[in-house]
Short mmCIF file of C-alpha atoms in Angstrom, two decimals:
data_model
loop_
_atom_site.label_atom_id
_atom_site.label_comp_id
_atom_site.label_asym_id
_atom_site.label_seq_id
_atom_site.Cartn_x
_atom_site.Cartn_y
_atom_site.Cartn_z
CA UNK A 834 32.24 30.24 -78.77
CA UNK A 835 30.48 30.92 -75.46
CA UNK A 836 27.46 33.16 -75.00
CA UNK A 837 25.52 34.82 -72.23
CA UNK A 838 22.35 32.94 -71.42
CA UNK A 839 18.96 34.62 -71.03
CA UNK A 840 16.14 32.07 -70.71
CA UNK A 841 13.52 34.77 -71.25
CA UNK A 842 14.32 34.96 -74.96
CA UNK A 843 16.07 32.95 -77.67
CA UNK A 844 18.92 35.40 -78.29
CA UNK A 845 21.43 32.69 -77.44
CA UNK A 846 20.11 30.35 -80.13
CA UNK A 847 19.83 33.08 -82.76
CA UNK A 848 23.29 34.50 -82.06
CA UNK A 849 24.87 31.04 -81.98
CA UNK A 850 23.44 29.86 -85.28
CA UNK A 851 24.22 33.21 -86.94
CA UNK A 852 27.86 33.06 -85.79
CA UNK A 853 28.20 29.54 -87.17
CA UNK A 854 26.81 30.66 -90.55
CA UNK A 855 29.16 33.66 -90.67
CA UNK A 856 32.15 31.51 -89.67
CA UNK A 857 31.52 29.16 -92.58
CA UNK A 858 31.00 32.09 -94.93
CA UNK A 859 34.33 33.66 -93.92
CA UNK A 860 36.39 30.47 -94.10
CA UNK A 861 36.91 29.65 -90.42
CA UNK A 862 38.81 26.36 -90.27
CA UNK A 863 38.02 25.17 -86.74
CA UNK A 864 35.01 26.15 -84.64
CA UNK A 865 35.04 25.36 -80.90
CA UNK A 866 31.65 25.62 -79.20
CA UNK A 867 31.22 25.63 -75.41
CA UNK A 868 27.89 23.91 -74.84
CA UNK A 869 26.67 21.85 -71.85
CA UNK A 870 26.65 18.18 -70.93
CA UNK A 871 23.22 16.59 -71.02
CA UNK A 872 23.94 13.11 -69.70
CA UNK A 873 27.26 12.04 -71.19
CA UNK A 874 26.94 9.93 -74.32
CA UNK A 875 23.23 10.67 -74.65
CA UNK A 876 23.85 14.42 -74.95
CA UNK A 877 23.51 14.22 -78.75
CA UNK A 878 19.89 13.14 -78.46
CA UNK A 879 18.87 14.70 -75.14
CA UNK A 880 17.92 18.39 -75.32
CA UNK A 881 16.39 18.14 -71.79
CA UNK A 882 13.54 20.37 -70.58
CA UNK A 883 15.88 23.17 -69.45
CA UNK A 884 15.42 26.19 -71.75
CA UNK A 885 19.08 27.23 -72.08
CA UNK A 886 20.17 23.58 -72.45
CA UNK A 887 17.68 23.27 -75.32
CA UNK A 888 19.19 26.31 -77.04
CA UNK A 889 22.66 24.77 -76.80
CA UNK A 890 21.39 21.46 -78.19
CA UNK A 891 19.89 23.31 -81.16
CA UNK A 892 23.13 25.23 -81.77
CA UNK A 893 25.08 21.97 -81.69
CA UNK A 894 22.78 20.43 -84.30
CA UNK A 895 23.08 23.54 -86.47
CA UNK A 896 26.87 23.45 -86.24
CA UNK A 897 27.14 19.79 -87.19
CA UNK A 898 24.68 20.08 -90.07
CA UNK A 899 26.02 23.31 -91.56
CA UNK A 900 29.67 22.21 -91.35
CA UNK A 901 29.01 19.15 -93.51
CA UNK A 902 30.62 19.51 -96.91
CA UNK A 903 32.63 22.59 -95.87
CA UNK A 904 36.25 23.14 -94.88
CA UNK A 905 35.24 23.99 -91.31
CA UNK A 906 35.75 21.34 -88.69
CA UNK A 907 34.34 21.62 -85.19
CA UNK A 908 34.76 20.65 -81.57
CA UNK A 909 31.97 20.75 -79.00
CA UNK A 910 32.90 21.08 -75.33
CA UNK A 911 30.17 20.06 -72.90
CA UNK A 912 31.05 21.22 -69.38
CA UNK A 913 28.94 20.47 -66.34
CA UNK A 914 28.13 22.89 -63.47
CA UNK A 915 30.85 25.41 -62.66
CA UNK A 916 32.78 25.55 -59.40
CA UNK A 917 32.49 29.30 -59.91
CA UNK A 918 28.86 29.07 -58.79
CA UNK A 919 30.37 28.90 -55.29
CA UNK A 920 30.64 32.57 -54.35
CA UNK A 921 30.49 34.30 -50.94
CA UNK A 922 27.54 36.45 -52.07
CA UNK A 923 23.81 35.72 -52.09
CA UNK A 924 23.94 34.02 -55.51
CA UNK A 925 26.38 31.47 -54.13
CA UNK A 926 24.12 30.83 -51.14
CA UNK A 927 21.16 30.26 -53.45
CA UNK A 928 23.18 27.73 -55.46
CA UNK A 929 24.26 25.72 -52.41
CA UNK A 930 20.81 25.87 -50.80
CA UNK A 931 19.07 24.75 -54.00
CA UNK A 932 21.58 21.88 -54.28
CA UNK A 933 20.97 20.79 -50.70
CA UNK A 934 17.18 21.03 -51.04
CA UNK A 935 16.71 19.45 -54.43
CA UNK A 936 19.31 16.76 -55.08
CA UNK A 937 18.56 14.86 -51.85
CA UNK A 938 21.91 13.09 -51.60
CA UNK A 939 22.52 12.60 -55.33
CA UNK A 940 26.00 13.69 -56.50
CA UNK A 941 26.54 16.68 -58.77
CA UNK A 942 29.35 16.97 -61.32
CA UNK A 943 31.34 20.20 -61.42
CA UNK A 944 34.29 21.74 -63.25
CA UNK A 945 36.57 24.79 -63.03
CA UNK A 946 36.16 27.29 -65.86
CA UNK A 947 39.95 27.38 -66.20
CA UNK A 948 39.86 23.69 -67.11
CA UNK A 949 37.28 24.43 -69.81
CA UNK A 950 39.83 26.90 -71.18
CA UNK A 951 42.46 24.15 -71.15
CA UNK A 952 40.30 21.93 -73.34
CA UNK A 953 39.42 24.79 -75.69
CA UNK A 954 43.12 25.47 -76.23
CA UNK A 955 43.79 21.75 -76.66
CA UNK A 956 41.09 21.56 -79.34
CA UNK A 957 42.84 24.24 -81.38
CA UNK A 958 46.33 22.82 -80.80
CA UNK A 959 45.41 19.16 -81.43
CA UNK A 960 42.93 19.39 -84.26
CA UNK A 961 43.43 15.78 -85.31
CA UNK A 962 42.35 14.57 -81.87
CA UNK A 963 39.41 16.96 -81.55
CA UNK A 964 38.14 17.16 -85.13
CA UNK A 965 34.35 16.77 -85.29
CA UNK A 966 34.11 15.41 -81.75
CA UNK A 967 32.22 16.34 -78.60
CA UNK A 968 33.74 16.10 -75.12
CA UNK A 969 31.80 16.08 -71.84
CA UNK A 970 33.92 17.78 -69.17
CA UNK A 971 33.84 17.39 -65.39
CA UNK A 972 36.53 17.68 -62.73
CA UNK A 973 34.73 16.28 -59.69
CA UNK A 974 31.53 14.53 -58.63
CA UNK A 975 30.25 15.17 -55.11
CA UNK A 976 27.17 14.90 -52.95
CA UNK A 977 26.26 17.99 -50.97
CA UNK A 978 27.57 16.31 -47.83
CA UNK A 979 30.92 15.44 -49.45
CA UNK A 980 31.28 18.96 -50.80
CA UNK A 981 30.41 20.42 -47.38
CA UNK A 982 33.04 18.29 -45.65
CA UNK A 983 35.75 19.39 -48.09
CA UNK A 984 34.69 23.01 -47.73
CA UNK A 985 34.85 22.88 -43.94
CA UNK A 986 38.19 21.03 -43.91
CA UNK A 987 39.78 23.68 -46.15
CA UNK A 988 38.13 26.85 -44.84
CA UNK A 989 37.22 25.99 -41.27
CA UNK A 990 33.67 27.18 -41.95
CA UNK A 991 30.35 25.70 -42.96
CA UNK A 992 29.20 26.04 -46.56
CA UNK A 993 27.29 29.35 -46.87
CA UNK A 994 23.55 28.73 -47.35
CA UNK A 995 20.42 30.83 -46.96
CA UNK A 996 16.77 30.47 -45.97
CA UNK A 997 14.95 27.79 -47.93
CA UNK A 998 11.59 29.51 -48.49
CA UNK A 999 13.01 32.36 -50.66
CA UNK A 1000 14.96 29.79 -52.67
CA UNK A 1001 11.81 27.69 -53.20
CA UNK A 1002 10.02 30.83 -54.39
CA UNK A 1003 12.87 31.74 -56.71
CA UNK A 1004 12.95 28.25 -58.20
CA UNK A 1005 9.21 28.41 -58.78
CA UNK A 1006 9.36 31.88 -60.35
CA UNK A 1007 12.48 31.36 -62.49
CA UNK A 1008 11.65 28.38 -64.70
CA UNK A 1009 15.22 27.80 -65.84
CA UNK A 1010 16.50 27.51 -62.27
CA UNK A 1011 13.85 25.16 -60.93
CA UNK A 1012 13.80 22.88 -63.96
CA UNK A 1013 17.60 22.70 -63.98
CA UNK A 1014 17.94 21.58 -60.36
CA UNK A 1015 15.19 19.00 -60.78
CA UNK A 1016 17.04 17.70 -63.83
CA UNK A 1017 20.22 17.46 -61.75
CA UNK A 1018 18.24 15.23 -59.37
CA UNK A 1019 16.24 13.15 -61.85
CA UNK A 1020 18.78 12.70 -64.68
CA UNK A 1021 22.00 14.58 -64.09
CA UNK A 1022 25.27 15.11 -65.88
CA UNK A 1023 27.15 12.11 -67.26
CA UNK A 1024 30.77 13.09 -67.92
CA UNK A 1025 33.43 10.42 -67.44
CA UNK A 1026 35.66 12.13 -64.85
CA UNK A 1027 38.54 9.59 -65.00
CA UNK A 1028 38.62 9.87 -68.82
CA UNK A 1029 38.74 13.67 -68.60
CA UNK A 1030 41.54 13.37 -66.03
CA UNK A 1031 43.55 11.26 -68.45
CA UNK A 1032 43.36 14.07 -70.99
CA UNK A 1033 44.32 16.65 -68.38
CA UNK A 1034 46.24 15.23 -65.39
CA UNK A 1035 46.12 18.71 -63.78
CA UNK A 1036 42.32 18.74 -63.78
CA UNK A 1037 41.09 20.54 -60.65
CA UNK A 1038 39.01 18.82 -57.99
CA UNK A 1039 36.71 20.90 -55.79
CA UNK A 1040 39.44 21.08 -53.16
CA UNK A 1041 42.03 22.21 -55.71
CA UNK A 1042 39.69 24.91 -56.96
CA UNK A 1043 38.89 26.14 -53.45
CA UNK A 1044 42.59 26.57 -52.68
CA UNK A 1045 43.71 27.95 -56.03
CA UNK A 1046 40.87 29.87 -57.67
CA UNK A 1047 37.97 30.53 -55.32
CA UNK A 1048 37.04 33.73 -53.46
CA UNK A 1049 37.08 31.87 -50.15
CA UNK A 1050 40.01 32.00 -47.72
CA UNK A 1051 41.45 28.55 -47.04
CA UNK A 1052 43.45 27.42 -44.05
#
């Protein structure tokens, strides 16, 4: 299960918990929930201050509690930031500019959405391995400078960014965005990238994703 996030209301939480209740009622045997990493092993107890992360934490707790004593087992996937945030449009420029401005040299973990799909399929195909477990998922961990170097090596161009003042204003006006990037800086994701790679040797790095899946032309 994956939902559209809207931090201005709690539709995500209400829809998520309702779907879990209906799944149990209708005899679903295995429920796979795409959540978000909140610091690796501490994700269970760390809702964070980010509104849509909090909703996912609450849905996770609901899933675990409601599945007890039923025939429904579960798997929680906790991906980090998506490579797909890198787009040639203005949204992509906001993402890279906010990263550059806010993280101040701290690395950010990222993953390809196609690799999330791999682990969702694996959860259904290997239920013994994934039964009642949570997995934090990341494919790469890069500082802005490292990411920029890879981007330029593969595209011949600088990473697209935009003016900082509008991004500052956007981060101040959109609570979810500003709080999230500050959390990236102050706490950050905590997936074990080598462990994830052992489960999927074809896991994409940022360079792999740029060449294979991105909207950018590579050399």
